[in-house]
Coordinates of C-alpha atoms in Angstrom, one line a residue:
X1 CA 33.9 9.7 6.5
X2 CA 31.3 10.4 4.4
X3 CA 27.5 10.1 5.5
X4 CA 24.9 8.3 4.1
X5 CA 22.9 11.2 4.1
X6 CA 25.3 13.0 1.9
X7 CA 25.5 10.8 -0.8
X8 CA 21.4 9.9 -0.9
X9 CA 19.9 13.5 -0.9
X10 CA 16.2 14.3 -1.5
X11 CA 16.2 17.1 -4.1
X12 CA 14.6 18.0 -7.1
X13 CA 15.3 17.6 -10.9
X14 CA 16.7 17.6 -13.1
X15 CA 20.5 17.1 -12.6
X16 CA 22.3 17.0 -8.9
X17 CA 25.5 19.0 -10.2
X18 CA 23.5 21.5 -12.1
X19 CA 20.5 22.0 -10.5
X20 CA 20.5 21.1 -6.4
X21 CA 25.0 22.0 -6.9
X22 CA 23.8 25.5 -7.9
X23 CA 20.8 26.1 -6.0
X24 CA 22.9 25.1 -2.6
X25 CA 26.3 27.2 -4.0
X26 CA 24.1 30.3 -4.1
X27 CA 22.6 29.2 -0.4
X28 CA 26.0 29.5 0.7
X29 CA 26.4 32.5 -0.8
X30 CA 23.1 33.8 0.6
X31 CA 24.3 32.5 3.9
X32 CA 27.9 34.7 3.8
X33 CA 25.8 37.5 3.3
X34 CA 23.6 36.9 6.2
X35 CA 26.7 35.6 8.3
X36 CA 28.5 39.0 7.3
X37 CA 25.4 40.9 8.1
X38 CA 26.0 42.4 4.4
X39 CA 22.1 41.5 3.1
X40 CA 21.3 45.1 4.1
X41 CA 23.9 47.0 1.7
X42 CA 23.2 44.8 -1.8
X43 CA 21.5 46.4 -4.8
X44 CA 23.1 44.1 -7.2
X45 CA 24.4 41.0 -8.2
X46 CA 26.1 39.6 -11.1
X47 CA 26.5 35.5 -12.0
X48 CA 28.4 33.5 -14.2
X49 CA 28.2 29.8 -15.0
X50 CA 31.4 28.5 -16.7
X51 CA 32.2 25.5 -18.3
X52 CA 29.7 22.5 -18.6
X53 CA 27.4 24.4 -16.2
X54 CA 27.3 27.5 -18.3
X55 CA 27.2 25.0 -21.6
X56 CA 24.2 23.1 -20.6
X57 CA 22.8 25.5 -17.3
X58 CA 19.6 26.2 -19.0
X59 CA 18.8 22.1 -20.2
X60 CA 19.7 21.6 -16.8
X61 CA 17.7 24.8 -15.4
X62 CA 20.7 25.8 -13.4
X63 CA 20.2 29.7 -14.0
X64 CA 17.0 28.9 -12.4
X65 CA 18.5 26.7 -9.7
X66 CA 20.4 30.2 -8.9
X67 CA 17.8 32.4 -8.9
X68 CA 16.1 30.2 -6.2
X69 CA 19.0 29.3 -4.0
X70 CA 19.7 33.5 -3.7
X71 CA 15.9 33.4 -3.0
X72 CA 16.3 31.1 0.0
X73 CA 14.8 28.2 -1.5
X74 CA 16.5 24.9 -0.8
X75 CA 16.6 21.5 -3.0
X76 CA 15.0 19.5 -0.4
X77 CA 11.9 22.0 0.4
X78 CA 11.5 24.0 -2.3
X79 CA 7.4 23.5 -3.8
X80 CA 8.3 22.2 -7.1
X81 CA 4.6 23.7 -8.0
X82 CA 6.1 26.3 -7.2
X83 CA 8.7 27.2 -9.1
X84 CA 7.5 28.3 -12.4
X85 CA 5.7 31.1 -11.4
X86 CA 8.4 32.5 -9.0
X87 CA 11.0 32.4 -11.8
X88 CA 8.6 33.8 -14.3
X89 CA 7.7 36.7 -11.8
X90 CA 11.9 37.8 -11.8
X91 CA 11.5 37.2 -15.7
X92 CA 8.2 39.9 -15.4
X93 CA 9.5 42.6 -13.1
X94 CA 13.2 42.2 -13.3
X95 CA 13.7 41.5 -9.7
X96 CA 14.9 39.1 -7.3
X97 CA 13.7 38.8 -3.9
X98 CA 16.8 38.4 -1.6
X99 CA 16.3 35.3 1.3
X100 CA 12.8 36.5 0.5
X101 CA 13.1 40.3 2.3
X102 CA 15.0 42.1 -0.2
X103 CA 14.2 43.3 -3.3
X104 CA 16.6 44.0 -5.5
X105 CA 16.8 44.9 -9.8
X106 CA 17.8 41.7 -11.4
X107 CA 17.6 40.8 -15.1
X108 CA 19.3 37.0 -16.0
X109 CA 19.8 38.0 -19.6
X110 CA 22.3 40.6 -18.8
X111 CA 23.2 39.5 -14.5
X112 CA 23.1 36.1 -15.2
X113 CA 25.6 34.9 -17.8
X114 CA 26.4 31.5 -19.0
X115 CA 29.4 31.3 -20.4
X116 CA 30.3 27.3 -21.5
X117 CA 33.3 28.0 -23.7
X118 CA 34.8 29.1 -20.5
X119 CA 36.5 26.3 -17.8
X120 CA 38.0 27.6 -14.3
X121 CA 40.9 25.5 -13.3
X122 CA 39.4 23.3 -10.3
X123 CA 36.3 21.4 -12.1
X124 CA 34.4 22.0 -15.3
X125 CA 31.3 22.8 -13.2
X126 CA 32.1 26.4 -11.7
X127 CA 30.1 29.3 -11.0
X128 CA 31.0 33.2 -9.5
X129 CA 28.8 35.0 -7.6
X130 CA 29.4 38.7 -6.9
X131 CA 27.5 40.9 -4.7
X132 CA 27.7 44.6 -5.4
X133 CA 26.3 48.1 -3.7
X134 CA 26.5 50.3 -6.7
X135 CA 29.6 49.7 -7.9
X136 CA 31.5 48.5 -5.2
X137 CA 31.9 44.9 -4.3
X138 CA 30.1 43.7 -1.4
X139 CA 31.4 40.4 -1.5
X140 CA 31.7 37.1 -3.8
X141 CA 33.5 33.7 -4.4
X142 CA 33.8 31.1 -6.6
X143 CA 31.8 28.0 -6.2
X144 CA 32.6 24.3 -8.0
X145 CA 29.6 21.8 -8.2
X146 CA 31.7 18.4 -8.1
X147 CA 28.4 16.0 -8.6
X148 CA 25.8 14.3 -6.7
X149 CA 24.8 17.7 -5.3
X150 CA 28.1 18.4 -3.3
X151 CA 29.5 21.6 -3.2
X152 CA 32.5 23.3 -2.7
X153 CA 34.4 26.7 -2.7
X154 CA 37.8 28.1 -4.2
X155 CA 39.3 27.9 -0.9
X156 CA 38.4 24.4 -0.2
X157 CA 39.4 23.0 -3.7
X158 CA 42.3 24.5 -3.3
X159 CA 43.2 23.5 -0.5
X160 CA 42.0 19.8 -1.3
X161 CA 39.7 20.4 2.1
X162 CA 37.0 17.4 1.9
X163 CA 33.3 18.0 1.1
X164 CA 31.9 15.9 4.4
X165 CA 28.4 17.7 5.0
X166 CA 26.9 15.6 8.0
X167 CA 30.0 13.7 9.4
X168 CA 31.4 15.7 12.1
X169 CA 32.9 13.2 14.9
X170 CA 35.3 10.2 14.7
X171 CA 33.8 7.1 13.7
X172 CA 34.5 3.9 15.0
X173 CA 35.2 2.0 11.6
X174 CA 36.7 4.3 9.4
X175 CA 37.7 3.3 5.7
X176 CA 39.1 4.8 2.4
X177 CA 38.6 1.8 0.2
X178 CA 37.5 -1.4 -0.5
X179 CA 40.3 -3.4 0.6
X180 CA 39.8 -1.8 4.2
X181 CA 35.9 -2.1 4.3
X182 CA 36.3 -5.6 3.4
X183 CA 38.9 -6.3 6.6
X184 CA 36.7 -4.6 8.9
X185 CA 33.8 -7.1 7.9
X186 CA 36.0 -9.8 8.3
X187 CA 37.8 -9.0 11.7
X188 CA 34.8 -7.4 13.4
X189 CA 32.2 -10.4 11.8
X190 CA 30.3 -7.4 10.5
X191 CA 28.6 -6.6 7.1
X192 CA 28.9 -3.5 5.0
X193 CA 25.5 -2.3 6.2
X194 CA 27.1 -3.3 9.9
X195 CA 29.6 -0.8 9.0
X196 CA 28.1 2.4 7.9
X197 CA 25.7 1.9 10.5
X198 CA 27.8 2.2 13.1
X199 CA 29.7 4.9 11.7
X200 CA 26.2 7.1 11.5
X201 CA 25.4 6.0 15.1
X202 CA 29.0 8.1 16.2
X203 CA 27.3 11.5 14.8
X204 CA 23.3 10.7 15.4
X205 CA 20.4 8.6 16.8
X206 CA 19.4 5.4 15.8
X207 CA 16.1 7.1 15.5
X208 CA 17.4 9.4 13.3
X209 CA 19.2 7.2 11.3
X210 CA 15.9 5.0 10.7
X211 CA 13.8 8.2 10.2
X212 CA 16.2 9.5 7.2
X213 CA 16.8 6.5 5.8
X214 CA 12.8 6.0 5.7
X215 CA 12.4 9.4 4.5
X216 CA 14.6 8.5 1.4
X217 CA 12.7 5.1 0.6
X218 CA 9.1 6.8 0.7
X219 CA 10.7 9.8 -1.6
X220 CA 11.7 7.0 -3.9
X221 CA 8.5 4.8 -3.7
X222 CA 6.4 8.4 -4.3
X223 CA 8.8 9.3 -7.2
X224 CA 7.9 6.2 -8.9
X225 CA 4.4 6.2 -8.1
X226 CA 4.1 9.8 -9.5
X227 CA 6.1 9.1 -12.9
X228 CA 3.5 6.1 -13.6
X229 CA 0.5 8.9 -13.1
X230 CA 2.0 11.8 -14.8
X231 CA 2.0 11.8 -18.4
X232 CA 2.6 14.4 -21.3
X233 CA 5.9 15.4 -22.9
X234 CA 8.8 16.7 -20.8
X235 CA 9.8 20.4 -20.8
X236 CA 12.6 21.5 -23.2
X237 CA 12.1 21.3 -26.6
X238 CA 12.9 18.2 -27.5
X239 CA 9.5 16.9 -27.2
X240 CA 10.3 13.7 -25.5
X241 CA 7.4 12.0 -25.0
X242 CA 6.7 10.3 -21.2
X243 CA 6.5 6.5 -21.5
X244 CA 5.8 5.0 -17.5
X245 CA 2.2 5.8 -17.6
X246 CA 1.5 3.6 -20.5
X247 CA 3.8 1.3 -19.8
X248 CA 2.3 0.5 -16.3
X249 CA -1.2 0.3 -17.4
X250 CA 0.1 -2.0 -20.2
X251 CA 1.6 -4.5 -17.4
X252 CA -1.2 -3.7 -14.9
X253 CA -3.6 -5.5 -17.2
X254 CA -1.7 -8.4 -18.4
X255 CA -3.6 -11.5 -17.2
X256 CA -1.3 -13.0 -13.9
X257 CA -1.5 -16.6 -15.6
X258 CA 0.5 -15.2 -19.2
X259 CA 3.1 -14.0 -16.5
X260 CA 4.1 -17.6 -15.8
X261 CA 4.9 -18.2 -19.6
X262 CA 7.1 -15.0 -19.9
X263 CA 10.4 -15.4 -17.4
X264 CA 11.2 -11.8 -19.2
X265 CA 8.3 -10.3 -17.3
X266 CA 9.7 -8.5 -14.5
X267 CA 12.5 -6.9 -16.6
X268 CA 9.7 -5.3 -17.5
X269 CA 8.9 -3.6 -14.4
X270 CA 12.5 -2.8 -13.7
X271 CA 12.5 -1.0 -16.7
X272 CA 9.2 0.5 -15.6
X273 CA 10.3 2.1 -11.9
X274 CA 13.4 3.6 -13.7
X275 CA 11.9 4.9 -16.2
X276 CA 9.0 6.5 -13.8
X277 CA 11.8 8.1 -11.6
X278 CA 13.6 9.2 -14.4
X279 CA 11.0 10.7 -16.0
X280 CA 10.1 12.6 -12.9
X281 CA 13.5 13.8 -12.2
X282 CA 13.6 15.3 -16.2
X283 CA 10.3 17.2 -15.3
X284 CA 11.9 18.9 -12.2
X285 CA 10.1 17.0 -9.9
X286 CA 11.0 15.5 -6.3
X287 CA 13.8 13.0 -6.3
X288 CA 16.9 11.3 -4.5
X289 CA 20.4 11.8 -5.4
X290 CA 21.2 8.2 -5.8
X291 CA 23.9 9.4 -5.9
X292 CA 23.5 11.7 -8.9
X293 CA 20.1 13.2 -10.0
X294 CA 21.2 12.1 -13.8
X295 CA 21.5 8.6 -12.0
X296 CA 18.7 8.8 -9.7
X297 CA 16.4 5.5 -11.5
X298 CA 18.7 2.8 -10.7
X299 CA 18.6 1.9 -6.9
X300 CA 15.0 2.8 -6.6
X301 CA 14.1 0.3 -9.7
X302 CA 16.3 -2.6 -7.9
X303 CA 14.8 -1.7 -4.4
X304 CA 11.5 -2.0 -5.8
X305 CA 12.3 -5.2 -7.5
X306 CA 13.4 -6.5 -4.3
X307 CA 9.9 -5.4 -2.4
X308 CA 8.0 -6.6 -5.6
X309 CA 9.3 -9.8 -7.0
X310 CA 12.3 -11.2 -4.0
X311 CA 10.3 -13.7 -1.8
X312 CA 12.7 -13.0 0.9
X313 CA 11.6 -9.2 1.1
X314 CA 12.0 -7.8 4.5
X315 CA 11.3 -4.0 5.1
X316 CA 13.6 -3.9 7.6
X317 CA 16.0 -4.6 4.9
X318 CA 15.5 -1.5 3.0
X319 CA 17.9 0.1 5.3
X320 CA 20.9 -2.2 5.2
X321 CA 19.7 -2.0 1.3
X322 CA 20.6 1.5 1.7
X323 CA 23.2 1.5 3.9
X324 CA 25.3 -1.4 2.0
X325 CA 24.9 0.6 -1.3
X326 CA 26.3 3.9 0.4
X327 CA 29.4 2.2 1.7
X328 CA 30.4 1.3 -2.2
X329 CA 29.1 4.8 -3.1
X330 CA 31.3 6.5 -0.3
X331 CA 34.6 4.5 -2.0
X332 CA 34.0 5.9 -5.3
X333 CA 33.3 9.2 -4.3
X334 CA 36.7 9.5 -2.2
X335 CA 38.5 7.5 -4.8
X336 CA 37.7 8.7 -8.3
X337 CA 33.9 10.6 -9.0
X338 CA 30.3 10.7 -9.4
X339 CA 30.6 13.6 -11.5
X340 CA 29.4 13.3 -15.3
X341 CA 31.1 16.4 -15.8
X342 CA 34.4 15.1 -14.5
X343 CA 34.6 11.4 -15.5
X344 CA 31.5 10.4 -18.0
X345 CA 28.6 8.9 -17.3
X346 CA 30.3 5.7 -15.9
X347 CA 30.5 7.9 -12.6
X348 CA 27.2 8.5 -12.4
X349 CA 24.5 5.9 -13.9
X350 CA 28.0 2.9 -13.6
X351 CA 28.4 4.1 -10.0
X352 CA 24.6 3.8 -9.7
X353 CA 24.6 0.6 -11.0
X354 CA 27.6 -0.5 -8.5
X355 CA 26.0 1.1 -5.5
X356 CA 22.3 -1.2 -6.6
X357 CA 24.1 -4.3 -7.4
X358 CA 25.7 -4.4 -3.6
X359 CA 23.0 -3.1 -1.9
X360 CA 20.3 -6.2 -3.5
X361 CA 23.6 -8.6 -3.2
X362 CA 23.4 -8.1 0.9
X363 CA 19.7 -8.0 1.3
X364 CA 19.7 -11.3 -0.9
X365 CA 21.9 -12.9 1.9
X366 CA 25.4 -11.9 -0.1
X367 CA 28.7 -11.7 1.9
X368 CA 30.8 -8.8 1.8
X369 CA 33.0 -9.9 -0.5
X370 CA 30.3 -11.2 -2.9
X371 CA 28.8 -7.4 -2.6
X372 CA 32.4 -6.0 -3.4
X373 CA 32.2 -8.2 -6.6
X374 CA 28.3 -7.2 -7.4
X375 CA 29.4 -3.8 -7.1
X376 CA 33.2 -4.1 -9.5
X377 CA 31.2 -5.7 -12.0
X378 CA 28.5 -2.9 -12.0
X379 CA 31.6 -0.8 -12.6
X380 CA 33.2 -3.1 -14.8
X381 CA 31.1 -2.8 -17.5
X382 CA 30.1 0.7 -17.7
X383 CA 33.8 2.0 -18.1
X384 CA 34.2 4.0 -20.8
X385 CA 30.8 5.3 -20.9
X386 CA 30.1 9.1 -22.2
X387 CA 28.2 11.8 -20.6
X388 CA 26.4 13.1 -24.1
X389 CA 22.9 14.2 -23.4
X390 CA 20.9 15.4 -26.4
X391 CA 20.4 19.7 -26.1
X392 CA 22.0 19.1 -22.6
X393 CA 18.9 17.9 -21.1
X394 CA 18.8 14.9 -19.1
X395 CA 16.2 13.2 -21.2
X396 CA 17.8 11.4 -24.0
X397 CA 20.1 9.1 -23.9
X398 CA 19.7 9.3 -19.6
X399 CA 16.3 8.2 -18.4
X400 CA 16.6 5.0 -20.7
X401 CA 20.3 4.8 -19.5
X402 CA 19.0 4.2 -16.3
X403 CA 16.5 1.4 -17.1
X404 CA 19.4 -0.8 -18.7
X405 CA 21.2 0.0 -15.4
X406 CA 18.8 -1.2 -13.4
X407 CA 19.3 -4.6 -15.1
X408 CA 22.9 -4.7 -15.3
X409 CA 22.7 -4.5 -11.1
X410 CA 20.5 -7.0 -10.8
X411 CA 22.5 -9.6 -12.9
X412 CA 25.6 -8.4 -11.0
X413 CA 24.1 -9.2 -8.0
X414 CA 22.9 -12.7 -9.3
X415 CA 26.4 -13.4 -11.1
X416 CA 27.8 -12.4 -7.3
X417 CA 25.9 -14.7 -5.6
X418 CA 26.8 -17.4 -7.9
X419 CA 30.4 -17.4 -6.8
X420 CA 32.4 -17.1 -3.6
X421 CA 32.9 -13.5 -3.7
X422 CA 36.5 -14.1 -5.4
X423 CA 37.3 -12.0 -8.9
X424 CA 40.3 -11.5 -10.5
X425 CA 39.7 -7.6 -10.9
X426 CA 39.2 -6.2 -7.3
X427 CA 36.2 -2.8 -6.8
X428 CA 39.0 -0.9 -5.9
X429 CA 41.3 -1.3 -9.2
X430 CA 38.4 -1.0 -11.4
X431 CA 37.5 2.6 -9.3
X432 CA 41.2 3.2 -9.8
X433 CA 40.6 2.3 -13.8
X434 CA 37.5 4.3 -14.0
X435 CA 39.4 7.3 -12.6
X436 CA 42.4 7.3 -15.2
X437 CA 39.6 6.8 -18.0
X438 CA 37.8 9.7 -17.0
X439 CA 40.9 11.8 -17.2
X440 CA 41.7 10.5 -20.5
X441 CA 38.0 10.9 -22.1
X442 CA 37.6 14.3 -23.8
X443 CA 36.1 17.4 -22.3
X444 CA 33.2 17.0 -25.5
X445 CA 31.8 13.4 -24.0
X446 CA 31.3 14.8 -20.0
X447 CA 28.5 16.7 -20.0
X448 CA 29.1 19.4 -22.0
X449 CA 26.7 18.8 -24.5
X450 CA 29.6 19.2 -27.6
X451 CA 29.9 15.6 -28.5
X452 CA 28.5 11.9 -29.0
X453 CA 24.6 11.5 -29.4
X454 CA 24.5 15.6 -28.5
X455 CA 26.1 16.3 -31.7
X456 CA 24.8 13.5 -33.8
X457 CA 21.1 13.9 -33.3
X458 CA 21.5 18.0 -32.9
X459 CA 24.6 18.7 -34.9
X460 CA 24.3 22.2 -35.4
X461 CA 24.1 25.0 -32.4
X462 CA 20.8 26.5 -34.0
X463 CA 18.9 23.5 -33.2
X464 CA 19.5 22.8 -29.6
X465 CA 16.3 23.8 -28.0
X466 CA 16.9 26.4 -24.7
X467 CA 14.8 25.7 -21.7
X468 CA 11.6 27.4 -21.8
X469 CA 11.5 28.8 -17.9
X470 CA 7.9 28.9 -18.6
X471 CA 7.2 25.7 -18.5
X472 CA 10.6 24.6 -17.0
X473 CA 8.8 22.6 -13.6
X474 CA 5.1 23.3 -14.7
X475 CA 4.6 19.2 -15.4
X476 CA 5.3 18.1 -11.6

């Protein structure tokens, strides 16, 4: 089984597949060197990105990603304050620091390549890292970012071995789709949050369990609270201009008593804490995988709907919030994908809005089966749904694609709730459906950056603005 703690990972911006994917492939690379004691005899190194990660690595920053995973940095500790000023010293003195205790000559215009017209066979996110003494191999392998920040090598794609990061033992109520989840709510008298729960309780502490789970709410609640302070444009070149800041000092000063005459109101604020998160996650700041990084305003807008505006808000209910929304996000990643880059965006910001709608449906009082349908009509009606961000940042159309999310949960959840939990089209079919459509879309409309709004708005190669390393995490 997967853990909840692989599919909600605190990380930084802006994408989990090309940023925190790379930066932990090139950990693991770091860590075969250390493992091999082989740090010692490398002088050189030599990268390439292929596919969507070397067509959009630098919108996404995942050449920087790279160069701080080889450093030792890690997604979840790295100071995002940081960053600019350790990638811009490599760009200065054409060197890389190895694990931080070994320098070594490194230029990324010539040891670094991106090569997106280039796919390797496994997945269109791929990346090769070689490890050289002179000029004799050291050691390499082939790495494939598969989405929401998991990671895996040749040998296990290969080999079809699972990516399970935290799971390790045998869990007591183990399932592989909805149909099962639902019949071990219904024979056990258990909920989906009962379920997970006790599957994390096989491998860790209730303690623990409550501590990351918390850990992952206060990221979320400081990710909004930071995009509603930070203002400015976003780094890349398009010069898209950050709109939570106004937008929350717009609603903070609206008079309570015109509230009452606008039932619209708190679609406002939905719209608000997705658009904060998103905003943050574009600037390379702190954020969850939820389960994607390009996804990463949806459940954190409806969990701060349900804290803000549910009268029946429990904190305690944050976790089974959590926990209910990983069970439908475990399904989908086992059964089809979160990956942009392998299905469209209706695996990541669809999945998102799936994942949200089930988690608000159970806190709200929802049965299982009325979570299942929250969570196939969140899916429902993003099928179809192209990953085509403008210059291959995650900017435009994403952070507004989150907000609109955000909305289509919580009217899944209500719709849910209105019925018995019957549908005529079941989660796991529609998973099934948004599988087949993501093999059937074109390689141009997942992630690449070579079709839809990408091409529309920036139709010609000269005008797609290149990430400025510069000022690549500079606005945190």
């Amino acid at each position: 089984m997967i853990s909840v703690f692989d599919l909600f990972k605190i990380g930084i911006g802006p994408s989990s597949s090309h940023t925190v994917g790379p930066m932990k492939a090139s950990n693991l690379f770091l860590q075969a060197l250390l493992d091999n004691n082989q740090l010692a005899q490398v002088n050189r190194l030599h990268i390439v990105l292929y596919g969507s990660l070397g067509a959009t690595g630098r919108g996404h920053g995942s050449d920087i990603a790279v160069m701080l995973g080889l450093m030792g940095e890690q997604p979840h500790l790295t100071d995002v304050k940081t960053i600019a000023q350790k990638i811009d010293t490599i760009y200065q003195t054409k060197t890389l620091s190895l694990n931080h205790q070994k320098n070594i000559a490194f230029d990324p215009a010539t040891d670094l390549i991106l090569n997106g017209a280039e796919f390797l066979p496994y997945h269109p996110n791929a990346l090769i890292i070689q490890a050289f003494c002179d000029d004799n191999l050291v050691y390499e392998n082939t790495y494939y970012s598969i989405g929401g920040g998991f990671v895996q090598t040749q040998k296990e794609v290969k080999n079809e071995v699972p990516v399970i990061e935290n799971v390790k033992k045998s869990v007591p109520y183990p399932f592989h789709n909805a149909e099962q989840l639902l019949k071990i709510c219904q024979e056990n008298n258990l909920s989906m949050a009962d379920v997970v729960r006790a599957n994390e309780l096989a491998n860790i502490s209730e303690q623990d369990l409550t501590n990351g789970l918390n850990a992952i709410w206060q990221v979320m609640q400081d990710c909004v609270t930071n995009g509603c302070q930070n203002d400015g444009i976003l780094p890349g070149g398009l010069n898209v201009k950050r709109r939570a800041k106004a937008i929350y000092q717009q609603l903070s000063g609206i008079d309570s008593r015109k509230l009452v005459h606008d039932l619209l109101s708190v679609m406002d604020w939905v719209n608000l804490y997705a658009l904060a998160v998103n905003e943050e996650n574009a600037s390379g700041g702190r954020v969850v995988t939820a389960p994607t990084n390009g996804a990463a305003g949806v459940i954190p807008a409806v969990m701060h709907y349900y804290r803000d505006f549910c009268q029946s808000y429990q904190p305690k209910k944050i976790e089974d919030f959590l926990l209910t929304a990983a069970a439908i996000g475990m399904i989908i990643k086992e059964n089809a994908s979160i990956s942009g880059a392998e299905v469209g965006c209706q695996g990541e910001v669809g999945s998102a809005c799936a994942m949200a709608g089930a988690g608000l449906t159970h806190v709200l009082g929802g049965t299982p089966a009325q979570c299942a349908n929250a969570a196939e009509i969140g899916i429902e009606h993003h099928l179809g749904m192209t990953c085509d961000p403008i210059a291959g940042l995650v900017q435009v159309p994403c952070i507004e694609r989150n907000a609109m999310a955000s909305i289509k949960a919580i009217n899944a959840s209500r719709l849910a709730l209105k019925g018995d939990g019957s549908h005529i089209v079941s989660f796991d079919k529609v998973i099934e459906t948004m599988k087949e459509t993501g093999q059937d879309m074109m390689a141009k409309y997942k992630e690449t950056a070579l079709g839809g709004l990408a091409t529309h708005v920036m139709n010609s190669p000269n005008q797609i603005p290149m990430l400025d390393v510069t000022v690549n995490y500079s606005q945190c």
